[in-house]
Amino acid sequence: MIAHVAEATEARGRVIVRTTSARASDIAMQAAVQIAQAYRSEIESLYIEDTELIALSRFSFVREISAFGGKSRPLTPGIVVRDLRNQFAGLQRRLEQLAGAAQVPIRERFVRDDPLRALAVTCADCGPWNVVVLTEPFGGSSGGDIAQVLDNVEDATGLVLVGPRASRTQGPVVMVLEDIDALSGMIRAGDRLIETSGAPLVLAIIGADGDTSEWIEQQARLALGNRSDLHLVHLALNHAEPALAAEAIRRMAPGFVIARFGGLAVPAADDLSPLAAGLECPVLLSR
C-alpha cells in the first residue's frame, strides 16, 4: 500500500490527527502539518474521549493523585469530561497555530468511542485516501496497537508515529528500503515531503543478508536511472536485528523516515524498544 492522502480539492481524504490524551507530541502535530502541506491536503483533528476512564470514574473509590505533591481529588464522569475537553482545546489551539502558519485548512471533531472504531469511522467519512497521525508517542509494547490500525482501518493509506525522544522534523528525508516492490511508493512520498521542506532525499537500503542487500541496491539503481538529487546509501548490518537497524537510522539524523511496517526498521512485533529509544523524528509507515 502506497502512503497517500487526497488533496483538499479532491475531498476524498485528509490528514487525520488522532488524540486520546494530553500526552500529544508537538513533533507529531508538526509532522501532520508538514504532510498536509506537502500533499495540499486538509487536517481533521480527531479527539477521542476515553470511555474506559469515564466508566471508571463512576466508582466512588476512584481518585486522581497529582504527579507532584501527592495531592488527590475524587473523580466523577463530569470532571473527567471537563478536563479532557480543556486539554483537547489547548492542543487544538496549538495545531491551529501550526496549520495557520502553513496555510493548511483544519477541522475538528470530538467523539466518545473505542479509539480504533472512532478512527475507522472518521477515515471512512473523510474518504479512501487518508494518512493517520497518532499524537501520543509509541513505546516498546506498541507494536500490536500499530498493527491493529494498519490491519483494521481500511481507509488509512499511511500511519505517522513519533517516539518518546522525538525532537525534530528538520533534516534528510530517509526512505528505508527493505523490499524493492516498495520503491516507487516511497519515492512518491519522499518527493512530496522534500518539495515543501527542501530537505535532502536519501534512500537507505537494508537487507536481511549481504546478498539480498546487494540485489535490492542493483534493482534500485536501475529503477532510479540518472536521478542525481537522491543519495543512495547501503546500511550494512552485522546481523539482521531491529536494534542495529534502529541505530543505523538514528546516526543518519533524519528529519523524517519513510518505512514499511513489518521489516527490520519497524518490526511487526510487540517489542519496539530499540526504535522507540533511538527515533528522534516522525516515521511514515505504509503496509
PDB file of C-alpha atoms in Angstrom:
ATOM      1  CA  MET A   1       0.000   0.000   0.000  1.00  0.00           C
ATOM      2  CA  ILE A   2       1.344   3.402  -1.044  1.00  0.00           C
ATOM      3  CA  ALA A   3       1.114   6.126   1.606  1.00  0.00           C
ATOM      4  CA  HIS A   4      -1.056   8.820   0.048  1.00  0.00           C
ATOM      5  CA  VAL A   5      -3.517  11.481   1.161  1.00  0.00           C
ATOM      6  CA  ALA A   6      -6.032  13.234  -1.058  1.00  0.00           C
ATOM      7  CA  GLU A   7      -5.681  16.909  -1.921  1.00  0.00           C
ATOM      8  CA  ALA A   8      -8.214  19.281  -0.386  1.00  0.00           C
ATOM      9  CA  THR A   9      -9.845  19.905  -3.777  1.00  0.00           C
ATOM     10  CA  GLU A  10     -10.492  16.172  -4.222  1.00  0.00           C
ATOM     11  CA  ALA A  11     -12.498  15.909  -0.963  1.00  0.00           C
ATOM     12  CA  ARG A  12     -11.552  12.228  -0.742  1.00  0.00           C
ATOM     13  CA  GLY A  13      -9.256  12.132   2.255  1.00  0.00           C
ATOM     14  CA  ARG A  14      -7.378  14.150   4.857  1.00  0.00           C
ATOM     15  CA  VAL A  15      -4.553  14.013   7.359  1.00  0.00           C
ATOM     16  CA  ILE A  16      -6.326  12.593  10.417  1.00  0.00           C
ATOM     17  CA  VAL A  17      -4.653  13.704  13.665  1.00  0.00           C
ATOM     18  CA  ARG A  18      -5.820  11.283  16.377  1.00  0.00           C
ATOM     19  CA  THR A  19      -5.511  12.329  20.017  1.00  0.00           C
ATOM     20  CA  THR A  20      -6.746  10.376  23.023  1.00  0.00           C
ATOM     21  CA  SER A  21      -4.940  12.112  25.892  1.00  0.00           C
ATOM     22  CA  ALA A  22      -2.957  15.184  26.898  1.00  0.00           C
ATOM     23  CA  ARG A  23       0.311  13.396  26.061  1.00  0.00           C
ATOM     24  CA  ALA A  24       0.143  14.625  22.465  1.00  0.00           C
ATOM     25  CA  SER A  25       3.565  15.290  20.952  1.00  0.00           C
ATOM     26  CA  ASP A  26       4.195  18.681  19.402  1.00  0.00           C
ATOM     27  CA  ILE A  27       6.504  16.975  16.895  1.00  0.00           C
ATOM     28  CA  ALA A  28       3.606  14.739  15.819  1.00  0.00           C
ATOM     29  CA  MET A  29       1.473  17.821  15.211  1.00  0.00           C
ATOM     30  CA  GLN A  30       4.293  19.448  13.241  1.00  0.00           C
ATOM     31  CA  ALA A  31       4.596  16.289  11.157  1.00  0.00           C
ATOM     32  CA  ALA A  32       0.857  16.326  10.451  1.00  0.00           C
ATOM     33  CA  VAL A  33       1.055  19.884   9.147  1.00  0.00           C
ATOM     34  CA  GLN A  34       4.140  19.049   7.099  1.00  0.00           C
ATOM     35  CA  ILE A  35       2.378  16.144   5.385  1.00  0.00           C
ATOM     36  CA  ALA A  36      -0.817  18.126   4.792  1.00  0.00           C
ATOM     37  CA  GLN A  37       1.206  20.940   3.260  1.00  0.00           C
ATOM     38  CA  ALA A  38       3.186  18.525   1.086  1.00  0.00           C
ATOM     39  CA  TYR A  39       0.030  16.910  -0.303  1.00  0.00           C
ATOM     40  CA  ARG A  40      -2.003  20.156  -0.345  1.00  0.00           C
ATOM     41  CA  SER A  41      -4.480  18.417   1.908  1.00  0.00           C
ATOM     42  CA  GLU A  42      -6.624  19.272   4.945  1.00  0.00           C
ATOM     43  CA  ILE A  43      -6.268  18.258   8.576  1.00  0.00           C
ATOM     44  CA  GLU A  44      -9.038  16.597  10.561  1.00  0.00           C
ATOM     45  CA  SER A  45      -8.394  16.737  14.312  1.00  0.00           C
ATOM     46  CA  LEU A  46      -9.951  13.688  15.941  1.00  0.00           C
ATOM     47  CA  TYR A  47     -10.230  13.923  19.729  1.00  0.00           C
ATOM     48  CA  ILE A  48     -11.412  10.741  21.396  1.00  0.00           C
ATOM     49  CA  GLU A  49     -12.745  10.760  24.945  1.00  0.00           C
ATOM     50  CA  ASP A  50     -11.571   7.688  26.841  1.00  0.00           C
ATOM     51  CA  THR A  51     -14.699   5.644  27.525  1.00  0.00           C
ATOM     52  CA  GLU A  52     -12.852   3.350  29.952  1.00  0.00           C
ATOM     53  CA  LEU A  53     -11.644   6.271  32.072  1.00  0.00           C
ATOM     54  CA  ILE A  54     -15.109   7.811  32.119  1.00  0.00           C
ATOM     55  CA  ALA A  55     -16.644   4.493  33.144  1.00  0.00           C
ATOM     56  CA  LEU A  56     -14.029   4.006  35.877  1.00  0.00           C
ATOM     57  CA  SER A  57     -14.705   7.462  37.305  1.00  0.00           C
ATOM     58  CA  ARG A  58     -18.246   6.377  38.207  1.00  0.00           C
ATOM     59  CA  PHE A  59     -16.871   4.340  41.136  1.00  0.00           C
ATOM     60  CA  SER A  60     -16.764   6.319  44.384  1.00  0.00           C
ATOM     61  CA  PHE A  61     -13.365   4.956  45.431  1.00  0.00           C
ATOM     62  CA  VAL A  62     -11.564   6.284  42.338  1.00  0.00           C
ATOM     63  CA  ARG A  63      -9.377   9.320  42.997  1.00  0.00           C
ATOM     64  CA  GLU A  64      -6.846  11.296  40.968  1.00  0.00           C
ATOM     65  CA  ILE A  65      -3.374  11.696  42.511  1.00  0.00           C
ATOM     66  CA  SER A  66      -1.199  14.534  41.209  1.00  0.00           C
ATOM     67  CA  ALA A  67       2.243  13.749  39.852  1.00  0.00           C
ATOM     68  CA  PHE A  68       3.836  16.272  42.237  1.00  0.00           C
ATOM     69  CA  GLY A  69       2.987  16.728  45.894  1.00  0.00           C
ATOM     70  CA  GLY A  70       0.785  13.672  46.242  1.00  0.00           C
ATOM     71  CA  LYS A  71      -2.445  15.698  46.294  1.00  0.00           C
ATOM     72  CA  SER A  72      -5.595  13.807  45.408  1.00  0.00           C
ATOM     73  CA  ARG A  73      -9.183  14.569  44.477  1.00  0.00           C
ATOM     74  CA  PRO A  74     -12.275  12.476  43.743  1.00  0.00           C
ATOM     75  CA  LEU A  75     -13.141  11.829  40.120  1.00  0.00           C
ATOM     76  CA  THR A  76     -16.564  11.911  38.531  1.00  0.00           C
ATOM     77  CA  PRO A  77     -17.562  11.487  34.872  1.00  0.00           C
ATOM     78  CA  GLY A  78     -18.255  15.219  34.712  1.00  0.00           C
ATOM     79  CA  ILE A  79     -14.780  16.126  35.977  1.00  0.00           C
ATOM     80  CA  VAL A  80     -13.107  13.695  33.566  1.00  0.00           C
ATOM     81  CA  VAL A  81     -15.027  15.010  30.548  1.00  0.00           C
ATOM     82  CA  ARG A  82     -14.376  18.641  31.532  1.00  0.00           C
ATOM     83  CA  ASP A  83     -10.637  18.028  31.980  1.00  0.00           C
ATOM     84  CA  LEU A  84     -10.370  16.160  28.691  1.00  0.00           C
ATOM     85  CA  ARG A  85     -12.177  18.933  26.824  1.00  0.00           C
ATOM     86  CA  ASN A  86      -9.912  21.584  28.358  1.00  0.00           C
ATOM     87  CA  GLN A  87      -6.810  19.600  27.437  1.00  0.00           C
ATOM     88  CA  PHE A  88      -8.055  18.983  23.906  1.00  0.00           C
ATOM     89  CA  ALA A  89      -8.897  22.676  23.466  1.00  0.00           C
ATOM     90  CA  GLY A  90      -5.310  23.627  24.285  1.00  0.00           C
ATOM     91  CA  LEU A  91      -3.950  21.071  21.851  1.00  0.00           C
ATOM     92  CA  GLN A  92      -6.340  22.261  19.151  1.00  0.00           C
ATOM     93  CA  ARG A  93      -5.142  25.851  19.577  1.00  0.00           C
ATOM     94  CA  ARG A  94      -1.560  24.718  19.060  1.00  0.00           C
ATOM     95  CA  LEU A  95      -2.468  22.666  15.986  1.00  0.00           C
ATOM     96  CA  GLU A  96      -4.425  25.587  14.538  1.00  0.00           C
ATOM     97  CA  GLN A  97      -1.385  27.815  15.089  1.00  0.00           C
ATOM     98  CA  LEU A  98       0.876  25.406  13.194  1.00  0.00           C
ATOM     99  CA  ALA A  99      -1.665  24.834  10.419  1.00  0.00           C
ATOM    100  CA  GLY A 100      -2.378  28.535  10.040  1.00  0.00           C
ATOM    101  CA  ALA A 101       1.308  29.341   9.568  1.00  0.00           C
ATOM    102  CA  ALA A 102       1.444  26.737   6.776  1.00  0.00           C
ATOM    103  CA  GLN A 103      -1.929  27.793   5.288  1.00  0.00           C
ATOM    104  CA  VAL A 104      -3.382  24.319   5.833  1.00  0.00           C
ATOM    105  CA  PRO A 105      -7.174  24.068   6.322  1.00  0.00           C
ATOM    106  CA  ILE A 106      -8.167  22.365   9.588  1.00  0.00           C
ATOM    107  CA  ARG A 107     -11.348  20.881  11.040  1.00  0.00           C
ATOM    108  CA  GLU A 108     -12.058  19.136  14.309  1.00  0.00           C
ATOM    109  CA  ARG A 109     -14.363  16.526  15.790  1.00  0.00           C
ATOM    110  CA  PHE A 110     -14.896  15.172  19.296  1.00  0.00           C
ATOM    111  CA  VAL A 111     -16.149  11.630  19.824  1.00  0.00           C
ATOM    112  CA  ARG A 112     -16.632   9.263  22.721  1.00  0.00           C
ATOM    113  CA  ASP A 113     -15.913   5.790  21.421  1.00  0.00           C
ATOM    114  CA  ASP A 114     -13.399   2.996  21.183  1.00  0.00           C
ATOM    115  CA  PRO A 115     -10.265   4.616  19.673  1.00  0.00           C
ATOM    116  CA  LEU A 116      -9.875   2.081  16.859  1.00  0.00           C
ATOM    117  CA  ARG A 117     -13.530   2.213  15.881  1.00  0.00           C
ATOM    118  CA  ALA A 118     -13.588   6.011  16.047  1.00  0.00           C
ATOM    119  CA  LEU A 119     -10.561   6.195  13.775  1.00  0.00           C
ATOM    120  CA  ALA A 120     -12.055   3.774  11.240  1.00  0.00           C
ATOM    121  CA  VAL A 121     -15.347   5.701  11.138  1.00  0.00           C
ATOM    122  CA  THR A 122     -13.591   9.054  10.732  1.00  0.00           C
ATOM    123  CA  CYS A 123     -11.407   7.792   7.899  1.00  0.00           C
ATOM    124  CA  ALA A 124     -14.434   6.305   6.146  1.00  0.00           C
ATOM    125  CA  ASP A 125     -16.264   9.644   6.484  1.00  0.00           C
ATOM    126  CA  CYS A 126     -13.343  11.619   5.053  1.00  0.00           C
ATOM    127  CA  GLY A 127     -12.628   9.373   2.086  1.00  0.00           C
ATOM    128  CA  PRO A 128     -10.443   6.462   0.987  1.00  0.00           C
ATOM    129  CA  TRP A 129      -7.082   8.290   0.988  1.00  0.00           C
ATOM    130  CA  ASN A 130      -6.114   9.336   4.497  1.00  0.00           C
ATOM    131  CA  VAL A 131      -2.836   9.481   6.370  1.00  0.00           C
ATOM    132  CA  VAL A 132      -3.307   8.999  10.114  1.00  0.00           C
ATOM    133  CA  VAL A 133      -1.063  10.729  12.656  1.00  0.00           C
ATOM    134  CA  LEU A 134      -1.030   9.268  16.178  1.00  0.00           C
ATOM    135  CA  THR A 135      -0.084  12.106  18.505  1.00  0.00           C
ATOM    136  CA  GLU A 136       0.789  10.048  21.593  1.00  0.00           C
ATOM    137  CA  PRO A 137       4.381   8.725  21.432  1.00  0.00           C
ATOM    138  CA  PHE A 138       4.610   4.988  20.900  1.00  0.00           C
ATOM    139  CA  GLY A 139       6.527   2.745  23.268  1.00  0.00           C
ATOM    140  CA  GLY A 140       8.241  -0.602  23.237  1.00  0.00           C
ATOM    141  CA  SER A 141       4.985  -2.516  23.551  1.00  0.00           C
ATOM    142  CA  SER A 142       3.038  -0.557  20.911  1.00  0.00           C
ATOM    143  CA  GLY A 143       3.611  -2.974  18.037  1.00  0.00           C
ATOM    144  CA  GLY A 144       0.259  -4.686  18.461  1.00  0.00           C
ATOM    145  CA  ASP A 145      -1.634  -1.383  18.538  1.00  0.00           C
ATOM    146  CA  ILE A 146       0.109  -0.199  15.365  1.00  0.00           C
ATOM    147  CA  ALA A 147      -0.692  -3.474  13.606  1.00  0.00           C
ATOM    148  CA  GLN A 148      -4.350  -3.141  14.626  1.00  0.00           C
ATOM    149  CA  VAL A 149      -4.613   0.288  12.993  1.00  0.00           C
ATOM    150  CA  LEU A 150      -2.960  -0.843   9.775  1.00  0.00           C
ATOM    151  CA  ASP A 151      -4.985  -4.072   9.670  1.00  0.00           C
ATOM    152  CA  ASN A 152      -8.405  -2.648  10.529  1.00  0.00           C
ATOM    153  CA  VAL A 153      -8.588   0.944   9.300  1.00  0.00           C
ATOM    154  CA  GLU A 154      -9.093   0.316   5.602  1.00  0.00           C
ATOM    155  CA  ASP A 155      -9.274   3.965   4.560  1.00  0.00           C
ATOM    156  CA  ALA A 156      -5.842   4.802   6.001  1.00  0.00           C
ATOM    157  CA  THR A 157      -3.053   4.555   3.444  1.00  0.00           C
ATOM    158  CA  GLY A 158      -0.299   5.544   5.860  1.00  0.00           C
ATOM    159  CA  LEU A 159       0.399   5.956   9.557  1.00  0.00           C
ATOM    160  CA  VAL A 160       2.676   8.556  11.172  1.00  0.00           C
ATOM    161  CA  LEU A 161       4.290   7.793  14.535  1.00  0.00           C
ATOM    162  CA  VAL A 162       6.664   9.549  16.885  1.00  0.00           C
ATOM    163  CA  GLY A 163       8.655   8.049  19.711  1.00  0.00           C
ATOM    164  CA  PRO A 164       9.221   9.485  23.184  1.00  0.00           C
ATOM    165  CA  ARG A 165      12.504  11.085  22.058  1.00  0.00           C
ATOM    166  CA  ALA A 166      11.060  12.878  19.020  1.00  0.00           C
ATOM    167  CA  SER A 167      12.655  16.310  18.803  1.00  0.00           C
ATOM    168  CA  ARG A 168      12.746  17.416  15.161  1.00  0.00           C
ATOM    169  CA  THR A 169      11.186  17.342  11.713  1.00  0.00           C
ATOM    170  CA  GLN A 170      14.129  19.094  10.050  1.00  0.00           C
ATOM    171  CA  GLY A 171      16.782  17.013   8.296  1.00  0.00           C
ATOM    172  CA  PRO A 172      17.068  14.492   5.466  1.00  0.00           C
ATOM    173  CA  VAL A 173      14.016  12.517   4.424  1.00  0.00           C
ATOM    174  CA  VAL A 174      15.281   8.943   4.756  1.00  0.00           C
ATOM    175  CA  MET A 175      13.423   6.203   2.869  1.00  0.00           C
ATOM    176  CA  VAL A 176      14.254   2.808   4.354  1.00  0.00           C
ATOM    177  CA  LEU A 177      14.016   0.244   1.552  1.00  0.00           C
ATOM    178  CA  GLU A 178      13.831  -3.429   2.505  1.00  0.00           C
ATOM    179  CA  ASP A 179      11.625  -4.632  -0.370  1.00  0.00           C
ATOM    180  CA  ILE A 180      12.129  -3.450  -3.950  1.00  0.00           C
ATOM    181  CA  ASP A 181       8.354  -3.514  -4.529  1.00  0.00           C
ATOM    182  CA  ALA A 182       8.013  -0.591  -2.103  1.00  0.00           C
ATOM    183  CA  LEU A 183      10.425   1.662  -4.013  1.00  0.00           C
ATOM    184  CA  SER A 184       8.002   3.541  -6.288  1.00  0.00           C
ATOM    185  CA  GLY A 185       5.630   4.377  -3.448  1.00  0.00           C
ATOM    186  CA  MET A 186       8.448   5.557  -1.207  1.00  0.00           C
ATOM    187  CA  ILE A 187       9.869   7.757  -3.929  1.00  0.00           C
ATOM    188  CA  ARG A 188       6.492   9.415  -4.478  1.00  0.00           C
ATOM    189  CA  ALA A 189       6.055  10.086  -0.769  1.00  0.00           C
ATOM    190  CA  GLY A 190       9.635  11.289  -0.400  1.00  0.00           C
ATOM    191  CA  ASP A 191       9.343  13.641  -3.360  1.00  0.00           C
ATOM    192  CA  ARG A 192       6.227  15.176  -1.831  1.00  0.00           C
ATOM    193  CA  LEU A 193       7.929  15.814   1.507  1.00  0.00           C
ATOM    194  CA  ILE A 194      11.054  17.411   0.081  1.00  0.00           C
ATOM    195  CA  GLU A 195       9.030  19.584  -2.295  1.00  0.00           C
ATOM    196  CA  THR A 196       7.995  21.832   0.587  1.00  0.00           C
ATOM    197  CA  SER A 197      10.873  21.277   3.017  1.00  0.00           C
ATOM    198  CA  GLY A 198      13.773  21.369   0.561  1.00  0.00           C
ATOM    199  CA  ALA A 199      15.483  18.647   2.605  1.00  0.00           C
ATOM    200  CA  PRO A 200      17.870  16.103   1.060  1.00  0.00           C
ATOM    201  CA  LEU A 201      16.302  12.820  -0.042  1.00  0.00           C
ATOM    202  CA  VAL A 202      18.111   9.630   0.974  1.00  0.00           C
ATOM    203  CA  LEU A 203      17.381   6.029   0.024  1.00  0.00           C
ATOM    204  CA  ALA A 204      18.764   3.733   2.713  1.00  0.00           C
ATOM    205  CA  ILE A 205      18.883   0.060   1.780  1.00  0.00           C
ATOM    206  CA  ILE A 206      18.653  -2.668   4.401  1.00  0.00           C
ATOM    207  CA  GLY A 207      18.643  -6.385   3.627  1.00  0.00           C
ATOM    208  CA  ALA A 208      18.323  -9.495   5.733  1.00  0.00           C
ATOM    209  CA  ASP A 209      21.761 -10.537   4.444  1.00  0.00           C
ATOM    210  CA  GLY A 210      24.524  -9.227   2.207  1.00  0.00           C
ATOM    211  CA  ASP A 211      23.297 -10.886  -0.991  1.00  0.00           C
ATOM    212  CA  THR A 212      19.775  -9.554  -0.520  1.00  0.00           C
ATOM    213  CA  SER A 213      21.045  -6.034   0.132  1.00  0.00           C
ATOM    214  CA  GLU A 214      23.211  -6.073  -2.979  1.00  0.00           C
ATOM    215  CA  TRP A 215      20.341  -7.304  -5.139  1.00  0.00           C
ATOM    216  CA  ILE A 216      17.981  -4.615  -3.802  1.00  0.00           C
ATOM    217  CA  GLU A 217      20.642  -1.970  -4.418  1.00  0.00           C
ATOM    218  CA  GLN A 218      21.173  -3.110  -8.011  1.00  0.00           C
ATOM    219  CA  GLN A 219      17.455  -3.065  -8.751  1.00  0.00           C
ATOM    220  CA  ALA A 220      17.042   0.326  -7.095  1.00  0.00           C
ATOM    221  CA  ARG A 221      19.855   1.872  -9.146  1.00  0.00           C
ATOM    222  CA  LEU A 222      18.276   0.546 -12.344  1.00  0.00           C
ATOM    223  CA  ALA A 223      14.892   1.982 -11.377  1.00  0.00           C
ATOM    224  CA  LEU A 224      16.324   5.377 -10.379  1.00  0.00           C
ATOM    225  CA  GLY A 225      18.290   5.801 -13.594  1.00  0.00           C
ATOM    226  CA  ASN A 226      20.305   9.008 -13.702  1.00  0.00           C
ATOM    227  CA  ARG A 227      18.471  10.750 -10.916  1.00  0.00           C
ATOM    228  CA  SER A 228      21.056  12.973  -9.233  1.00  0.00           C
ATOM    229  CA  ASP A 229      19.023  14.596  -6.454  1.00  0.00           C
ATOM    230  CA  LEU A 230      18.719  11.383  -4.445  1.00  0.00           C
ATOM    231  CA  HIS A 231      21.505   9.968  -2.305  1.00  0.00           C
ATOM    232  CA  LEU A 232      21.623   6.164  -2.066  1.00  0.00           C
ATOM    233  CA  VAL A 233      23.305   4.526   0.908  1.00  0.00           C
ATOM    234  CA  HIS A 234      23.707   0.922   1.972  1.00  0.00           C
ATOM    235  CA  LEU A 235      23.142   0.364   5.687  1.00  0.00           C
ATOM    236  CA  ALA A 236      25.433  -2.578   6.318  1.00  0.00           C
ATOM    237  CA  LEU A 237      24.396  -4.548   9.410  1.00  0.00           C
ATOM    238  CA  ASN A 238      26.483  -7.239  11.048  1.00  0.00           C
ATOM    239  CA  HIS A 239      23.285  -9.054  11.977  1.00  0.00           C
ATOM    240  CA  ALA A 240      19.692  -8.714  10.833  1.00  0.00           C
ATOM    241  CA  GLU A 241      18.449  -7.233  14.109  1.00  0.00           C
ATOM    242  CA  PRO A 242      15.987  -4.358  14.642  1.00  0.00           C
ATOM    243  CA  ALA A 243      18.268  -2.755  17.240  1.00  0.00           C
ATOM    244  CA  LEU A 244      21.100  -2.464  14.709  1.00  0.00           C
ATOM    245  CA  ALA A 245      18.738  -1.082  12.076  1.00  0.00           C
ATOM    246  CA  ALA A 246      17.372   1.492  14.533  1.00  0.00           C
ATOM    247  CA  GLU A 247      20.865   2.643  15.451  1.00  0.00           C
ATOM    248  CA  ALA A 248      21.936   2.893  11.806  1.00  0.00           C
ATOM    249  CA  ILE A 249      18.924   5.085  11.038  1.00  0.00           C
ATOM    250  CA  ARG A 250      19.488   7.250  14.120  1.00  0.00           C
ATOM    251  CA  ARG A 251      23.044   8.013  13.043  1.00  0.00           C
ATOM    252  CA  MET A 252      21.742   9.500   9.800  1.00  0.00           C
ATOM    253  CA  ALA A 253      19.954  12.227  11.853  1.00  0.00           C
ATOM    254  CA  PRO A 254      16.842  12.229   9.654  1.00  0.00           C
ATOM    255  CA  GLY A 255      14.045  14.766   9.879  1.00  0.00           C
ATOM    256  CA  PHE A 256      11.543  12.246   8.570  1.00  0.00           C
ATOM    257  CA  VAL A 257      11.697   8.486   7.987  1.00  0.00           C
ATOM    258  CA  ILE A 258       9.582   6.587   5.459  1.00  0.00           C
ATOM    259  CA  ALA A 259       9.387   2.830   6.025  1.00  0.00           C
ATOM    260  CA  ARG A 260       7.243  -0.224   5.609  1.00  0.00           C
ATOM    261  CA  PHE A 261       5.700  -1.874   8.650  1.00  0.00           C
ATOM    262  CA  GLY A 262       6.906  -5.401   9.308  1.00  0.00           C
ATOM    263  CA  GLY A 263      10.596  -5.152   8.387  1.00  0.00           C
ATOM    264  CA  LEU A 264      13.804  -4.722  10.342  1.00  0.00           C
ATOM    265  CA  ALA A 265      13.339  -0.966  10.701  1.00  0.00           C
ATOM    266  CA  VAL A 266       9.805  -1.200  12.117  1.00  0.00           C
ATOM    267  CA  PRO A 267       9.172  -4.839  13.011  1.00  0.00           C
ATOM    268  CA  ALA A 268       5.678  -6.249  13.329  1.00  0.00           C
ATOM    269  CA  ALA A 269       6.347  -7.313  16.910  1.00  0.00           C
ATOM    270  CA  ASP A 270       5.360  -6.203  20.360  1.00  0.00           C
ATOM    271  CA  ASP A 271       8.886  -5.076  21.232  1.00  0.00           C
ATOM    272  CA  LEU A 272       9.642  -1.779  19.523  1.00  0.00           C
ATOM    273  CA  SER A 273      12.013  -0.669  22.270  1.00  0.00           C
ATOM    274  CA  PRO A 274      15.070  -0.131  20.018  1.00  0.00           C
ATOM    275  CA  LEU A 275      13.103   2.085  17.651  1.00  0.00           C
ATOM    276  CA  ALA A 276      11.370   3.965  20.471  1.00  0.00           C
ATOM    277  CA  ALA A 277      14.727   4.618  22.136  1.00  0.00           C
ATOM    278  CA  GLY A 278      16.520   5.784  19.002  1.00  0.00           C
ATOM    279  CA  LEU A 279      13.955   7.506  16.774  1.00  0.00           C
ATOM    280  CA  GLU A 280      14.200  11.297  17.063  1.00  0.00           C
ATOM    281  CA  CYS A 281      11.885  12.209  14.190  1.00  0.00           C
ATOM    282  CA  PRO A 282       8.496  11.137  12.797  1.00  0.00           C
ATOM    283  CA  VAL A 283       8.172   7.970  10.751  1.00  0.00           C
ATOM    284  CA  LEU A 284       5.628   7.494   7.959  1.00  0.00           C
ATOM    285  CA  LEU A 285       4.590   3.859   7.676  1.00  0.00           C
ATOM    286  CA  SER A 286       2.838   2.004   4.892  1.00  0.00           C
ATOM    287  CA  ARG A 287       1.515  -1.536   4.938  1.00  0.00           C
TER     288      ARG A 287
END
